[in-house]
Protein backbone atom coordinates (compact mmCIF):
# COMPACT_ATOMS: atom_id res chain seq x y z
CA UNK A 1 0.00 0.00 0.00
CA UNK A 2 2.88 2.39 0.65
CA UNK A 3 3.89 2.11 -3.03
CA UNK A 4 0.47 3.35 -4.15
CA UNK A 5 0.15 6.08 -1.50
CA UNK A 6 -2.52 4.04 0.37
CA UNK A 7 -5.05 4.66 -2.39
CA UNK A 8 -8.47 3.18 -1.64
CA UNK A 9 -9.34 3.07 -5.35
CA UNK A 10 -6.20 1.12 -6.26
CA UNK A 11 -6.86 -1.28 -3.36
CA UNK A 12 -10.44 -1.83 -4.58
CA UNK A 13 -9.21 -2.43 -8.15
CA UNK A 14 -6.65 -4.99 -6.97
CA UNK A 15 -9.27 -6.60 -4.73
CA UNK A 16 -11.68 -6.92 -7.68
CA UNK A 17 -8.97 -8.52 -9.84
CA UNK A 18 -8.14 -11.08 -7.14
CA UNK A 19 -11.84 -11.76 -6.49
CA UNK A 20 -12.27 -12.59 -10.17
CA UNK A 21 -9.23 -14.89 -10.12
CA UNK A 22 -10.44 -16.60 -6.93
CA UNK A 23 -13.84 -17.14 -8.52
CA UNK A 24 -12.26 -18.63 -11.64
CA UNK A 25 -10.24 -21.00 -9.43
CA UNK A 26 -13.25 -21.95 -7.28
CA UNK A 27 -11.82 -20.38 -4.12
CA UNK A 28 -14.71 -19.18 -1.98
CA UNK A 29 -13.26 -17.91 1.30
CA UNK A 30 -11.06 -14.91 0.41
CA UNK A 31 -10.21 -11.97 2.68
CA UNK A 32 -8.57 -8.66 1.82
CA UNK A 33 -6.58 -6.37 4.12
CA UNK A 34 -4.77 -3.26 2.84
CA UNK A 35 -1.39 -3.52 4.51
CA UNK A 36 2.17 -2.39 4.22
CA UNK A 37 4.79 -4.45 5.99
CA UNK A 38 7.35 -1.67 5.46
CA UNK A 39 6.10 0.17 8.55
CA UNK A 40 3.51 -2.34 9.77
CA UNK A 41 0.38 -0.60 8.47
CA UNK A 42 -2.64 -2.81 9.34
CA UNK A 43 -0.42 -5.77 10.18
CA UNK A 44 -0.91 -5.66 13.95
CA UNK A 45 -2.21 -2.14 14.57
CA UNK A 46 -4.66 -0.06 12.55
CA UNK A 47 -3.05 2.37 10.15
CA UNK A 48 -3.80 6.08 10.08
CA UNK A 49 -2.96 5.90 6.36
CA UNK A 50 -6.06 3.78 5.64
CA UNK A 51 -8.78 5.55 7.59
CA UNK A 52 -11.18 4.41 4.83
CA UNK A 53 -10.65 0.74 5.81
CA UNK A 54 -12.95 -0.43 8.62
CA UNK A 55 -12.09 -4.15 8.62
CA UNK A 56 -9.77 -6.20 10.78
CA UNK A 57 -5.98 -5.93 10.81
CA UNK A 58 -4.02 -8.81 9.28
CA UNK A 59 -3.36 -10.45 12.67
CA UNK A 60 -6.99 -9.98 13.76
CA UNK A 61 -8.12 -11.61 10.52
CA UNK A 62 -5.72 -14.55 10.97
CA UNK A 63 -6.90 -15.07 14.54
CA UNK A 64 -10.60 -14.94 13.61
CA UNK A 65 -10.70 -17.15 10.52
CA UNK A 66 -12.87 -20.22 11.04
CA UNK A 67 -11.31 -23.42 9.73
CA UNK A 68 -13.76 -25.64 7.89
CA UNK A 69 -14.78 -28.91 9.51
CA UNK A 70 -13.32 -31.01 6.71
CA UNK A 71 -9.90 -29.35 6.87
CA UNK A 72 -6.81 -31.43 7.53
CA UNK A 73 -5.82 -30.94 11.18
CA UNK A 74 -2.91 -33.39 11.40
CA UNK A 75 -0.29 -31.12 9.82
CA UNK A 76 1.98 -28.77 11.74
CA UNK A 77 0.97 -25.09 11.67
CA UNK A 78 3.05 -22.11 12.71
CA UNK A 79 1.69 -18.57 12.64
CA UNK A 80 4.65 -16.63 11.21
CA UNK A 81 5.37 -13.35 12.97
CA UNK A 82 8.85 -12.67 11.62
CA UNK A 83 11.20 -13.93 8.92
CA UNK A 84 14.77 -13.98 10.20
CA UNK A 85 17.17 -13.53 7.30
CA UNK A 86 20.61 -12.40 8.50
CA UNK A 87 22.18 -13.33 5.12
CA UNK A 88 21.23 -14.83 1.75
CA UNK A 89 22.08 -18.38 2.87
CA UNK A 90 19.55 -18.59 5.71
CA UNK A 91 15.86 -17.93 6.17
CA UNK A 92 14.27 -18.74 9.53
CA UNK A 93 10.59 -18.39 10.33
CA UNK A 94 9.68 -17.17 13.81
CA UNK A 95 6.22 -17.58 15.27
PDB file of C-alpha atoms in Angstrom:
ATOM      1  CA  UNK A   1       0.000   0.000   0.000  1.00  0.00           C
ATOM      2  CA  UNK A   2       2.884   2.387   0.647  1.00  0.00           C
ATOM      3  CA  UNK A   3       3.888   2.108  -3.026  1.00  0.00           C
ATOM      4  CA  UNK A   4       0.467   3.345  -4.147  1.00  0.00           C
ATOM      5  CA  UNK A   5       0.149   6.082  -1.499  1.00  0.00           C
ATOM      6  CA  UNK A   6      -2.520   4.041   0.374  1.00  0.00           C
ATOM      7  CA  UNK A   7      -5.050   4.659  -2.386  1.00  0.00           C
ATOM      8  CA  UNK A   8      -8.472   3.185  -1.642  1.00  0.00           C
ATOM      9  CA  UNK A   9      -9.337   3.072  -5.349  1.00  0.00           C
ATOM     10  CA  UNK A  10      -6.197   1.119  -6.263  1.00  0.00           C
ATOM     11  CA  UNK A  11      -6.855  -1.281  -3.361  1.00  0.00           C
ATOM     12  CA  UNK A  12     -10.440  -1.831  -4.580  1.00  0.00           C
ATOM     13  CA  UNK A  13      -9.212  -2.426  -8.150  1.00  0.00           C
ATOM     14  CA  UNK A  14      -6.650  -4.990  -6.973  1.00  0.00           C
ATOM     15  CA  UNK A  15      -9.266  -6.599  -4.733  1.00  0.00           C
ATOM     16  CA  UNK A  16     -11.676  -6.922  -7.679  1.00  0.00           C
ATOM     17  CA  UNK A  17      -8.969  -8.524  -9.843  1.00  0.00           C
ATOM     18  CA  UNK A  18      -8.139 -11.078  -7.135  1.00  0.00           C
ATOM     19  CA  UNK A  19     -11.835 -11.761  -6.494  1.00  0.00           C
ATOM     20  CA  UNK A  20     -12.273 -12.588 -10.172  1.00  0.00           C
ATOM     21  CA  UNK A  21      -9.234 -14.888 -10.119  1.00  0.00           C
ATOM     22  CA  UNK A  22     -10.438 -16.598  -6.927  1.00  0.00           C
ATOM     23  CA  UNK A  23     -13.843 -17.141  -8.521  1.00  0.00           C
ATOM     24  CA  UNK A  24     -12.257 -18.632 -11.639  1.00  0.00           C
ATOM     25  CA  UNK A  25     -10.237 -20.996  -9.427  1.00  0.00           C
ATOM     26  CA  UNK A  26     -13.247 -21.947  -7.284  1.00  0.00           C
ATOM     27  CA  UNK A  27     -11.817 -20.383  -4.121  1.00  0.00           C
ATOM     28  CA  UNK A  28     -14.708 -19.178  -1.977  1.00  0.00           C
ATOM     29  CA  UNK A  29     -13.256 -17.912   1.301  1.00  0.00           C
ATOM     30  CA  UNK A  30     -11.060 -14.915   0.407  1.00  0.00           C
ATOM     31  CA  UNK A  31     -10.209 -11.972   2.679  1.00  0.00           C
ATOM     32  CA  UNK A  32      -8.566  -8.662   1.815  1.00  0.00           C
ATOM     33  CA  UNK A  33      -6.583  -6.374   4.116  1.00  0.00           C
ATOM     34  CA  UNK A  34      -4.771  -3.263   2.840  1.00  0.00           C
ATOM     35  CA  UNK A  35      -1.392  -3.516   4.507  1.00  0.00           C
ATOM     36  CA  UNK A  36       2.168  -2.387   4.218  1.00  0.00           C
ATOM     37  CA  UNK A  37       4.788  -4.449   5.987  1.00  0.00           C
ATOM     38  CA  UNK A  38       7.349  -1.671   5.460  1.00  0.00           C
ATOM     39  CA  UNK A  39       6.100   0.170   8.550  1.00  0.00           C
ATOM     40  CA  UNK A  40       3.505  -2.335   9.773  1.00  0.00           C
ATOM     41  CA  UNK A  41       0.382  -0.605   8.473  1.00  0.00           C
ATOM     42  CA  UNK A  42      -2.642  -2.805   9.336  1.00  0.00           C
ATOM     43  CA  UNK A  43      -0.418  -5.774  10.175  1.00  0.00           C
ATOM     44  CA  UNK A  44      -0.915  -5.662  13.953  1.00  0.00           C
ATOM     45  CA  UNK A  45      -2.215  -2.142  14.567  1.00  0.00           C
ATOM     46  CA  UNK A  46      -4.664  -0.060  12.547  1.00  0.00           C
ATOM     47  CA  UNK A  47      -3.053   2.368  10.149  1.00  0.00           C
ATOM     48  CA  UNK A  48      -3.800   6.084  10.077  1.00  0.00           C
ATOM     49  CA  UNK A  49      -2.959   5.904   6.357  1.00  0.00           C
ATOM     50  CA  UNK A  50      -6.060   3.779   5.635  1.00  0.00           C
ATOM     51  CA  UNK A  51      -8.781   5.553   7.589  1.00  0.00           C
ATOM     52  CA  UNK A  52     -11.180   4.406   4.829  1.00  0.00           C
ATOM     53  CA  UNK A  53     -10.646   0.741   5.814  1.00  0.00           C
ATOM     54  CA  UNK A  54     -12.953  -0.425   8.619  1.00  0.00           C
ATOM     55  CA  UNK A  55     -12.092  -4.148   8.625  1.00  0.00           C
ATOM     56  CA  UNK A  56      -9.768  -6.199  10.784  1.00  0.00           C
ATOM     57  CA  UNK A  57      -5.981  -5.929  10.810  1.00  0.00           C
ATOM     58  CA  UNK A  58      -4.024  -8.805   9.275  1.00  0.00           C
ATOM     59  CA  UNK A  59      -3.356 -10.452  12.666  1.00  0.00           C
ATOM     60  CA  UNK A  60      -6.986  -9.983  13.763  1.00  0.00           C
ATOM     61  CA  UNK A  61      -8.117 -11.614  10.525  1.00  0.00           C
ATOM     62  CA  UNK A  62      -5.723 -14.549  10.967  1.00  0.00           C
ATOM     63  CA  UNK A  63      -6.899 -15.068  14.536  1.00  0.00           C
ATOM     64  CA  UNK A  64     -10.599 -14.945  13.615  1.00  0.00           C
ATOM     65  CA  UNK A  65     -10.703 -17.153  10.523  1.00  0.00           C
ATOM     66  CA  UNK A  66     -12.867 -20.224  11.040  1.00  0.00           C
ATOM     67  CA  UNK A  67     -11.308 -23.420   9.734  1.00  0.00           C
ATOM     68  CA  UNK A  68     -13.757 -25.639   7.886  1.00  0.00           C
ATOM     69  CA  UNK A  69     -14.780 -28.909   9.514  1.00  0.00           C
ATOM     70  CA  UNK A  70     -13.319 -31.006   6.708  1.00  0.00           C
ATOM     71  CA  UNK A  71      -9.901 -29.346   6.874  1.00  0.00           C
ATOM     72  CA  UNK A  72      -6.810 -31.428   7.526  1.00  0.00           C
ATOM     73  CA  UNK A  73      -5.823 -30.943  11.176  1.00  0.00           C
ATOM     74  CA  UNK A  74      -2.911 -33.392  11.403  1.00  0.00           C
ATOM     75  CA  UNK A  75      -0.292 -31.125   9.821  1.00  0.00           C
ATOM     76  CA  UNK A  76       1.977 -28.766  11.737  1.00  0.00           C
ATOM     77  CA  UNK A  77       0.968 -25.086  11.667  1.00  0.00           C
ATOM     78  CA  UNK A  78       3.050 -22.113  12.705  1.00  0.00           C
ATOM     79  CA  UNK A  79       1.688 -18.569  12.638  1.00  0.00           C
ATOM     80  CA  UNK A  80       4.647 -16.633  11.212  1.00  0.00           C
ATOM     81  CA  UNK A  81       5.369 -13.346  12.974  1.00  0.00           C
ATOM     82  CA  UNK A  82       8.849 -12.673  11.620  1.00  0.00           C
ATOM     83  CA  UNK A  83      11.204 -13.933   8.917  1.00  0.00           C
ATOM     84  CA  UNK A  84      14.766 -13.976  10.203  1.00  0.00           C
ATOM     85  CA  UNK A  85      17.166 -13.532   7.302  1.00  0.00           C
ATOM     86  CA  UNK A  86      20.611 -12.402   8.496  1.00  0.00           C
ATOM     87  CA  UNK A  87      22.177 -13.328   5.122  1.00  0.00           C
ATOM     88  CA  UNK A  88      21.232 -14.825   1.748  1.00  0.00           C
ATOM     89  CA  UNK A  89      22.079 -18.383   2.869  1.00  0.00           C
ATOM     90  CA  UNK A  90      19.553 -18.590   5.709  1.00  0.00           C
ATOM     91  CA  UNK A  91      15.863 -17.928   6.169  1.00  0.00           C
ATOM     92  CA  UNK A  92      14.270 -18.742   9.530  1.00  0.00           C
ATOM     93  CA  UNK A  93      10.594 -18.393  10.331  1.00  0.00           C
ATOM     94  CA  UNK A  94       9.675 -17.170  13.808  1.00  0.00           C
ATOM     95  CA  UNK A  95       6.220 -17.579  15.272  1.00  0.00           C
TER      96      UNK A  95
END
